[in-house]
Coordinates of C-alpha atoms in Angstrom, one line a residue:
M1 CA -0.3 0.6 0.1
G2 CA 0.9 3.8 -1.4
E3 CA 1.9 6.2 1.3
K4 CA -0.6 8.6 -0.4
T5 CA -3.6 5.1 -0.5
L6 CA -2.4 5.7 3.4
K7 CA -2.7 9.4 3.8
R8 CA -6.0 8.6 2.2
I9 CA -7.0 6.7 4.8
F10 CA -6.1 9.1 7.2
A11 CA -8.0 11.4 5.9
L12 CA -11.2 9.2 5.7
I13 CA -10.2 8.3 9.3
L14 CA -10.8 11.7 10.9
V15 CA -13.9 13.0 8.5
C16 CA -15.6 9.9 10.3
F17 CA -15.3 11.6 13.6
S18 CA -16.8 14.8 15.2
L19 CA -16.3 16.8 18.4
H20 CA -19.2 17.4 21.0
S21 CA -18.3 15.9 22.9
L22 CA -16.5 18.0 26.1
A23 CA -13.2 17.4 28.0
E24 CA -12.5 18.7 30.7
E25 CA -8.5 19.8 31.6
V26 CA -8.7 21.2 34.1
S27 CA -11.5 18.0 35.8
G28 CA -14.3 19.2 38.6
L29 CA -15.4 22.0 37.3
Y30 CA -19.1 20.5 37.3
S31 CA -18.5 19.2 40.5
G32 CA -18.9 22.3 44.2
L33 CA -17.7 20.9 47.6
V34 CA -19.0 23.3 50.2
P35 CA -19.2 23.1 54.1
V36 CA -22.9 22.7 55.6
V37 CA -24.3 22.3 58.8
D38 CA -24.6 19.2 58.9
Q39 CA -26.5 16.2 56.8
S40 CA -30.9 16.9 57.6
S41 CA -32.7 17.8 54.6
E42 CA -33.2 21.7 55.4
S43 CA -28.8 21.7 55.1
Q44 CA -28.2 19.3 52.1
Q45 CA -30.8 22.1 50.3
Q46 CA -28.8 24.7 51.0
G47 CA -25.1 23.2 49.6
V48 CA -26.9 22.4 46.3
R49 CA -27.2 25.4 45.7
E50 CA -24.0 27.1 47.3
A51 CA -22.6 24.7 45.4
L52 CA -24.4 26.0 41.5
N53 CA -23.1 28.6 42.8
Q54 CA -20.0 27.4 43.0
V55 CA -20.0 25.9 39.8
L56 CA -21.2 29.0 37.6
V57 CA -18.4 31.1 39.1
K58 CA -15.7 27.8 37.7
L59 CA -17.2 27.8 33.8
T60 CA -18.0 31.6 33.8
G61 CA -14.6 33.1 35.6
N62 CA -16.7 35.3 37.1
S63 CA -17.1 35.6 40.6
K64 CA -20.2 38.3 40.3
I65 CA -22.0 36.0 37.9
V66 CA -25.1 34.7 40.4
Q67 CA -26.0 38.2 40.8
S68 CA -26.6 38.5 36.5
P69 CA -30.1 39.4 36.3
N70 CA -29.8 36.2 33.3
V71 CA -29.1 34.2 35.6
I72 CA -31.6 34.3 38.7
P73 CA -34.4 32.3 36.8
F74 CA -32.5 29.5 37.2
L75 CA -31.1 29.2 40.3
T76 CA -34.8 28.4 41.4
N77 CA -34.8 24.8 41.3
P78 CA -31.0 24.2 41.4
N79 CA -32.2 20.6 41.9
A80 CA -32.6 20.0 38.3
F81 CA -28.7 20.0 37.1
V82 CA -28.4 17.4 40.7
A83 CA -26.3 13.8 38.6
G84 CA -25.7 12.9 42.0
V85 CA -24.4 14.2 45.5
G86 CA -23.3 13.0 48.6
F87 CA -20.7 13.8 52.3
R88 CA -17.7 14.3 53.0
S89 CA -15.5 15.5 55.7
L90 CA -13.4 18.8 55.1
P91 CA -10.4 18.9 56.6
A92 CA -9.9 22.1 59.3
S93 CA -10.3 25.9 57.8
D94 CA -7.8 28.6 59.2
S95 CA -10.7 29.9 60.7
T96 CA -11.9 26.4 63.1
V97 CA -10.3 23.5 64.9
E98 CA -12.0 20.6 63.9
P99 CA -13.0 19.0 60.6
Q100 CA -16.2 20.2 58.3
T101 CA -19.0 18.1 57.4
G102 CA -19.2 18.8 53.1
L103 CA -21.5 18.1 50.6
E104 CA -20.3 17.2 47.2
V105 CA -22.3 18.4 44.7
S106 CA -22.0 16.5 41.1
F107 CA -23.8 18.2 38.5
S108 CA -24.3 17.6 34.8
Q109 CA -22.4 18.7 31.8
K110 CA -26.4 18.6 29.5
G111 CA -27.7 21.0 31.9
I112 CA -25.3 22.8 33.4
D113 CA -24.3 23.6 29.6
Q114 CA -27.7 24.6 28.3
L115 CA -28.2 26.8 31.0
I116 CA -24.6 29.2 30.2
R117 CA -26.3 28.7 25.7
Q118 CA -29.4 29.5 27.7
A119 CA -28.7 32.7 30.1
K120 CA -25.6 33.7 28.0
L121 CA -23.3 33.9 30.2
P122 CA -19.3 33.9 29.2
V123 CA -17.3 30.6 29.0
L124 CA -13.6 30.2 30.6
P125 CA -12.9 27.2 29.4
S126 CA -11.8 24.1 30.3
N127 CA -7.9 24.3 28.9
R128 CA -6.9 27.3 31.3
P129 CA -4.0 29.5 31.6
K130 CA -0.7 27.7 34.3
L131 CA -0.1 30.7 36.4
L132 CA 3.0 31.3 38.4
V133 CA 2.7 32.6 41.2
W134 CA 4.7 34.6 43.6
I135 CA 3.7 36.1 47.0
L136 CA 5.3 38.6 49.5
R137 CA 4.2 38.7 52.6
D138 CA 5.9 42.3 54.7
H139 CA 6.1 41.1 59.1
P140 CA 6.1 44.1 61.8
S141 CA 9.2 41.5 63.1
E142 CA 10.4 39.3 60.2
G143 CA 10.6 42.4 57.2
R144 CA 9.7 41.6 53.5
G145 CA 9.7 37.3 52.1
F146 CA 8.4 35.7 50.5
I147 CA 5.9 32.8 50.9
N148 CA 6.8 29.4 50.5
E149 CA 6.2 25.8 51.7
Y150 CA 9.6 26.7 54.4
T151 CA 7.8 29.9 55.5
E152 CA 4.2 28.8 55.9
A153 CA 5.6 25.7 58.6
K154 CA 5.9 28.4 61.1
S155 CA 2.9 30.2 60.0
S156 CA -0.6 30.1 61.5
P157 CA -3.1 30.5 60.1
S158 CA -0.8 29.7 56.6
I159 CA -2.0 31.6 53.7
L160 CA -0.5 29.6 51.0
N161 CA -3.4 27.3 52.2
S162 CA -5.7 30.2 51.4
F163 CA -4.5 30.8 48.4
D164 CA -4.9 27.3 47.4
R165 CA -8.3 26.9 48.4
A166 CA -9.2 29.6 46.5
M167 CA -7.7 29.0 43.1
K168 CA -8.9 25.6 43.2
E169 CA -12.7 27.5 44.0
R170 CA -11.5 29.4 40.9
G171 CA -10.9 26.4 38.6
M172 CA -7.5 28.2 38.0
P173 CA -3.9 25.9 37.6
Y174 CA -1.4 27.5 39.6
I175 CA 2.2 27.1 40.3
L176 CA 5.2 28.8 42.9
P177 CA 8.3 29.1 41.9
A178 CA 11.7 27.1 43.0
F179 CA 13.5 30.2 45.1
D180 CA 16.8 28.6 44.2
L181 CA 20.1 30.2 43.9
E182 CA 19.1 31.7 41.0
D183 CA 15.4 32.7 41.3
Q184 CA 17.6 35.1 44.4
L185 CA 19.8 36.1 42.0
S186 CA 17.2 37.2 39.8
L187 CA 14.2 38.5 40.9
S188 CA 14.7 40.5 44.7
V189 CA 12.2 40.3 47.5
N190 CA 12.4 44.5 47.3
E191 CA 11.9 44.6 43.3
A192 CA 9.0 42.1 43.4
W193 CA 7.7 43.7 46.7
S194 CA 8.2 46.9 44.9
L195 CA 6.4 46.0 41.8
R196 CA 8.4 46.4 38.9
A197 CA 7.0 44.1 36.2
N198 CA 9.6 43.9 33.8
L199 CA 11.9 41.8 36.2
I200 CA 9.3 39.9 37.8
D201 CA 8.8 38.8 34.2
A202 CA 11.8 38.1 33.1
A203 CA 12.7 35.9 36.2
S204 CA 9.4 34.1 34.9
Q205 CA 10.7 33.2 32.0
R206 CA 12.2 29.9 33.3
Y207 CA 9.4 28.0 34.1
E208 CA 7.5 28.9 30.8
A209 CA 4.3 28.9 32.6
D210 CA 1.3 31.5 30.7
G211 CA 2.1 34.8 32.8
W212 CA 3.1 35.3 36.7
I213 CA 0.6 36.9 39.2
A214 CA 2.0 38.8 42.1
L215 CA 0.6 39.4 45.1
R216 CA 2.1 42.0 49.0
F217 CA 0.3 42.4 51.0
Y218 CA 0.5 43.5 54.9
T219 CA -1.2 43.9 58.1
T220 CA -1.2 46.8 59.7
S221 CA -1.6 47.6 63.2
S222 CA -5.4 47.9 64.0
G223 CA -5.6 44.7 61.8
E224 CA -6.2 45.5 59.2
V225 CA -4.4 43.6 55.3
R226 CA -3.7 45.7 52.6
G227 CA -2.1 44.5 49.2
A228 CA -1.9 44.8 45.9
W229 CA -1.8 42.5 42.9
L230 CA 0.2 42.2 39.8
Y231 CA -0.4 40.1 36.6
Q232 CA 0.9 39.7 33.2
A233 CA -1.6 36.3 31.7
S234 CA -2.7 36.9 28.0
G235 CA -0.3 40.2 26.0
R236 CA -2.1 41.9 29.6
R237 CA -0.9 43.0 32.7
Q238 CA -3.4 44.7 35.6
L239 CA -2.5 46.4 38.7
K240 CA -4.9 46.4 41.2
D241 CA -5.1 46.7 45.5
F242 CA -7.1 45.9 48.1
R243 CA -8.0 45.9 52.1
S244 CA -9.5 43.8 54.1
S245 CA -10.9 45.0 57.8
Y246 CA -10.1 43.4 60.4
G247 CA -10.8 39.1 61.5
E248 CA -12.3 38.6 57.3
P249 CA -10.7 36.3 54.8
F250 CA -9.2 38.3 52.8
M251 CA -7.1 35.6 50.7
T252 CA -10.6 34.6 49.3
S253 CA -11.2 38.5 48.2
A254 CA -8.5 39.4 46.3
V255 CA -8.0 36.1 44.3
N256 CA -11.7 36.1 42.9
E257 CA -11.1 40.5 42.1
L258 CA -7.3 38.9 40.1
V259 CA -9.2 36.2 38.5
D260 CA -12.6 38.0 37.6
S261 CA -10.3 40.0 36.0
L262 CA -7.3 37.8 34.5
A263 CA -10.7 35.8 33.3
E264 CA -11.0 38.6 30.8
S265 CA -9.0 37.8 27.8
F266 CA -9.8 33.9 28.4
T267 CA -13.3 33.6 28.7
Y268 CA -16.3 33.8 25.2
V269 CA -20.0 33.7 25.1
P270 CA -21.4 30.4 23.6
Q271 CA -23.4 31.4 20.2
I272 CA -26.2 29.3 18.5
S273 CA -24.0 30.0 15.5
T274 CA -20.3 29.0 15.4
N275 CA -17.9 29.9 13.0
E276 CA -16.0 28.7 10.8
L277 CA -12.2 27.7 11.0
M278 CA -9.4 27.5 9.1
V279 CA -6.6 25.6 10.2
Q280 CA -3.9 24.4 8.6
I281 CA -1.0 21.6 10.9
N282 CA 2.3 21.4 9.2
G283 CA 4.7 18.4 10.4
V284 CA 1.2 15.2 10.2
A285 CA 3.3 12.4 8.5
S286 CA 1.8 9.8 10.3
F287 CA -1.4 7.8 11.2
K288 CA -0.6 8.2 15.4
D289 CA 0.2 12.3 14.8
Y290 CA -3.8 12.0 13.0
E291 CA -4.9 11.2 16.1
S292 CA -2.8 13.4 18.2
V293 CA -4.5 16.1 16.7
L294 CA -7.7 14.9 17.0
A295 CA -7.0 14.1 20.9
L296 CA -6.6 17.5 21.0
F297 CA -9.2 19.7 19.2
K298 CA -12.0 16.6 21.4
N299 CA -10.2 19.5 24.9
L300 CA -10.9 21.8 23.3
E301 CA -14.8 23.4 24.9
L302 CA -14.3 25.5 22.1
V303 CA -14.8 23.7 19.0
E304 CA -18.0 22.5 18.5
S305 CA -17.3 20.1 15.1
L306 CA -14.6 19.9 12.0
D307 CA -13.8 18.0 8.6
V308 CA -10.5 17.8 7.4
H309 CA -10.5 20.1 4.1
G310 CA -7.4 18.7 2.9
V311 CA -3.8 17.0 3.2
E312 CA -1.1 16.9 1.3
A313 CA 2.2 15.3 2.4
D314 CA 2.4 16.2 5.2
Q315 CA 0.7 19.0 5.8
L316 CA -3.2 18.9 6.9
T317 CA -5.9 21.3 6.8
L318 CA -9.3 21.7 8.9
A319 CA -12.2 23.0 9.0
V320 CA -13.3 23.6 12.7
D321 CA -16.2 25.0 13.6
A322 CA -16.1 26.9 16.8
E323 CA -16.9 29.0 19.5
G324 CA -15.1 32.6 20.2
G325 CA -13.5 33.3 17.1
A326 CA -10.2 33.1 15.3
E327 CA -8.3 34.9 18.4
L328 CA -9.3 32.7 21.3
L329 CA -9.7 28.9 19.5
H330 CA -5.5 30.5 18.2
S331 CA -5.1 31.4 22.1
A332 CA -6.3 27.9 23.6
L333 CA -4.1 25.8 19.9
V334 CA -0.5 27.2 21.3
R335 CA -0.9 26.8 25.0
S336 CA -1.7 23.0 24.9
G337 CA 1.9 23.5 23.5
K338 CA 1.5 21.1 20.6
L339 CA 1.0 24.0 18.1
Q340 CA 3.4 25.7 17.3
S341 CA 2.6 29.2 15.9
Q342 CA 3.1 30.1 12.0
T343 CA -0.1 32.9 12.0
D344 CA -0.1 36.4 11.5
Q345 CA -2.4 39.0 12.0
D346 CA -4.6 38.7 9.0
G347 CA -4.5 35.0 8.6
L348 CA -6.2 36.1 12.8
Y349 CA -8.3 38.6 10.9
T350 CA -9.6 36.0 8.3
G351 CA -10.0 32.9 10.2
Q352 CA -7.1 31.4 8.4
L353 CA -4.2 29.8 11.9
Q354 CA -0.8 28.0 10.3
F355 CA 0.7 25.8 12.6
N356 CA 3.3 23.2 13.3
W357 CA 2.9 20.1 15.1
I358 CA 5.9 19.7 17.8
R359 CA 6.6 16.3 17.9
K360 CA 7.1 14.7 22.3

């Protein structure tokens, strides 16, 4: 069997597939876990309502989404979206000593997706940017310093645990710096505290993350927490101050404001009609490559369907129905780490995307 015949077979195999299934790269987007007082039916009903709110926040990238007039009519019967419930123990939080009872609620993906479409809500795809996070504190007796696992061993309540919970509730992946000698030489504490964006960006390059966050804070003599965060992602930088009164958990509110702002660059509003884009991929030279390309597109909620438009040598051209437009699809494919963009500005404007396949 000749090479040309094999390529035709590969193309026919791809034509048989339709990408209507949605695969998650960040797990747990359609489930919520909330603390409840007990296992009574009243507590369960309240927990289901709060878990649905939690899921909508994770999926839309907006912490205030449940206050939207478009959403409120759908919240009157949250049980209509429930796929399963169960109770489990939660570890003690910063404000509690004993473990808490938690209600874990799984929601119907089909039902929630339909809600989002009908309410015309934004969607933050599961293929989300992984962020590098620098956290600093100005301690009254110890001075300024980065927060890492070592410093946290002496800290109560744990700042890192609070940050981790807040990021998990938003479904946002992140990593922390190694704080090794290279980090110390490339970014000093005072430079990071001053939020010198260019220096933070340079120090972050070694981690090959999709963006970075710098968050600093200190506590006043009255117990008020004051701070600021700065992030860079998707070619955008944003800076904002925050403060929290004595006794209030500041990290959750700070992270919510940060993620709300950051998510704006990655969300899209699902439409009934989609946009057909032409995606040309070079270097697809084997059946394994074809399968890998197919799996990549199946992992993107943006992609509704695709057809093979053409196969020539090792060049595969796909006609893709995608929500959100060319720029959002382009960004998602680049973030996958499996495609190297060859697309120019004209291509983004006309919906003609070009990539090189990266074999690993």
